[in-house]
Amino acid sequence: VKVLRRVREIPNKRTFHCNFSNVKTKATETKQCFSSATQSLPIHEQCDLSKRDANATWFCQRPDRLPCAAISTCRWHPGSSTKTVLGLEEIKLFQKPYIEEELEGLTTPIRVTEEVPTPQ
């Protein structure tokens, strides 16, 4: 539970790579993208591709030769995400047999996120 709480507070846990392309010049660039602005890059080196009306945030590293509007495709790289967030021992906690392990003496469920009261 401690690991889940700590990881929940870390932004940009997933690594995405997006292609930026210009059909006319056939120029393409691939840049790393995130679900929120990253503190590792100055804001002027990021493209804010968020859609406010959909309440969705999306930021990419700004391409060197293409405009931010030239974004074409994005892919998630699943293998590159948890390695930087979790230590080797912590990764084991999210693999079998631990993910389906019954905890002895546990009588109530473990709540990782805060419960939101249901309106009556």
Coordinates of C-alpha atoms in Angstrom, one line a residue:
V1 CA 0.0 0.0 0.0
K2 CA 2.9 2.4 0.8
V3 CA 4.3 1.8 -2.7
L4 CA 1.0 2.4 -4.4
R5 CA 0.5 5.7 -2.4
R6 CA 4.1 6.9 -3.3
V7 CA 3.7 6.0 -7.0
R8 CA 0.3 7.7 -7.3
E9 CA 2.0 11.0 -6.4
I10 CA 4.6 10.7 -9.3
P11 CA 3.5 12.5 -12.5
N12 CA 4.1 11.1 -16.0
K13 CA 4.7 7.5 -15.1
R14 CA 4.0 6.3 -18.7
T15 CA 6.4 7.0 -21.5
F16 CA 4.9 7.9 -24.9
H17 CA 6.6 8.8 -28.1
C18 CA 4.8 10.8 -30.8
N19 CA 5.6 11.4 -34.4
F20 CA 5.5 14.8 -35.9
S21 CA 5.5 14.9 -39.7
N22 CA 5.2 17.2 -42.7
V23 CA 3.7 15.4 -45.7
K24 CA 5.0 17.9 -48.2
T25 CA 8.6 17.9 -47.1
K26 CA 8.5 14.3 -45.8
A27 CA 10.2 15.5 -42.6
T28 CA 9.5 13.5 -39.5
E29 CA 10.6 13.7 -35.9
T30 CA 9.8 11.5 -32.9
K31 CA 9.6 13.1 -29.5
Q32 CA 8.7 12.0 -26.0
C33 CA 5.3 13.0 -24.7
F34 CA 3.6 13.0 -21.3
S35 CA 0.1 13.3 -19.7
S36 CA 1.2 16.5 -18.0
A37 CA 3.9 19.2 -18.4
T38 CA 7.3 17.8 -17.4
Q39 CA 9.5 19.6 -15.0
S40 CA 12.6 18.2 -16.8
L41 CA 12.1 20.5 -19.8
P42 CA 11.5 24.3 -19.8
I43 CA 8.0 25.1 -20.8
H44 CA 9.1 26.8 -24.1
E45 CA 10.6 23.4 -25.1
Q46 CA 7.2 21.7 -24.8
C47 CA 4.2 21.6 -27.0
D48 CA 0.9 21.9 -25.1
L49 CA -1.5 19.7 -27.1
S50 CA -4.1 19.6 -24.4
K51 CA -7.8 19.7 -25.1
R52 CA -9.4 21.8 -22.4
D53 CA -13.0 21.1 -23.6
A54 CA -12.3 17.4 -23.0
N55 CA -10.4 18.0 -19.8
A56 CA -7.4 16.2 -21.3
T57 CA -3.8 17.3 -20.9
W58 CA -1.0 16.3 -23.3
F59 CA 2.5 17.7 -23.6
C60 CA 5.3 16.7 -25.9
Q61 CA 8.9 17.7 -26.3
R62 CA 8.9 20.4 -29.0
P63 CA 10.2 19.1 -32.3
D64 CA 13.4 20.8 -33.6
R65 CA 12.2 21.5 -37.2
L66 CA 8.4 21.0 -37.2
P67 CA 5.6 22.9 -35.6
C68 CA 3.6 21.4 -32.6
A69 CA 0.6 21.1 -34.9
A70 CA 2.4 18.5 -37.0
I71 CA 1.7 15.8 -34.5
S72 CA 0.5 12.6 -36.3
T73 CA 0.7 9.4 -34.2
C74 CA 1.6 8.5 -30.6
R75 CA 2.6 5.2 -29.1
W76 CA 2.9 4.0 -25.5
H77 CA 6.1 2.1 -24.6
P78 CA 4.9 -0.2 -21.8
G79 CA 8.3 -1.6 -20.9
S80 CA 9.9 1.8 -20.3
S81 CA 7.5 3.1 -17.7
T82 CA 7.6 1.2 -14.4
K83 CA 11.4 0.7 -14.4
T84 CA 12.1 4.4 -13.5
V85 CA 9.2 4.6 -10.9
L86 CA 9.6 1.3 -9.1
G87 CA 12.8 -0.3 -7.7
L88 CA 13.6 -3.9 -8.5
E89 CA 12.1 -5.2 -5.3
E90 CA 9.0 -3.1 -5.7
I91 CA 8.4 -4.4 -9.2
K92 CA 8.1 -7.9 -7.7
L93 CA 5.1 -6.7 -5.7
F94 CA 3.1 -6.2 -8.9
Q95 CA 3.8 -9.7 -10.2
K96 CA 2.4 -13.1 -9.4
P97 CA 2.1 -14.5 -6.8
Y98 CA 1.7 -11.2 -4.9
I99 CA -1.0 -9.6 -7.0
E100 CA -3.5 -12.4 -6.1
E101 CA -2.2 -13.1 -2.6
E102 CA -4.7 -13.4 0.3
L103 CA -3.5 -11.5 3.3
E104 CA -3.9 -13.5 6.5
G105 CA -6.0 -11.8 9.2
L106 CA -7.3 -9.1 6.9
T107 CA -10.9 -8.5 7.6
T108 CA -11.5 -5.2 5.8
P109 CA -10.4 -4.2 2.3
I110 CA -7.4 -2.0 1.8
R111 CA -8.3 1.4 0.4
V112 CA -5.6 2.9 -1.7
T113 CA -7.5 5.9 -3.0
E114 CA -9.8 8.0 -1.0
E115 CA -13.4 7.0 -1.1
V116 CA -15.8 9.6 -2.4
P117 CA -19.2 9.4 -0.6
T118 CA -22.0 8.4 -2.8
P119 CA -24.9 11.0 -2.9
Q120 CA -28.0 9.6 -1.2

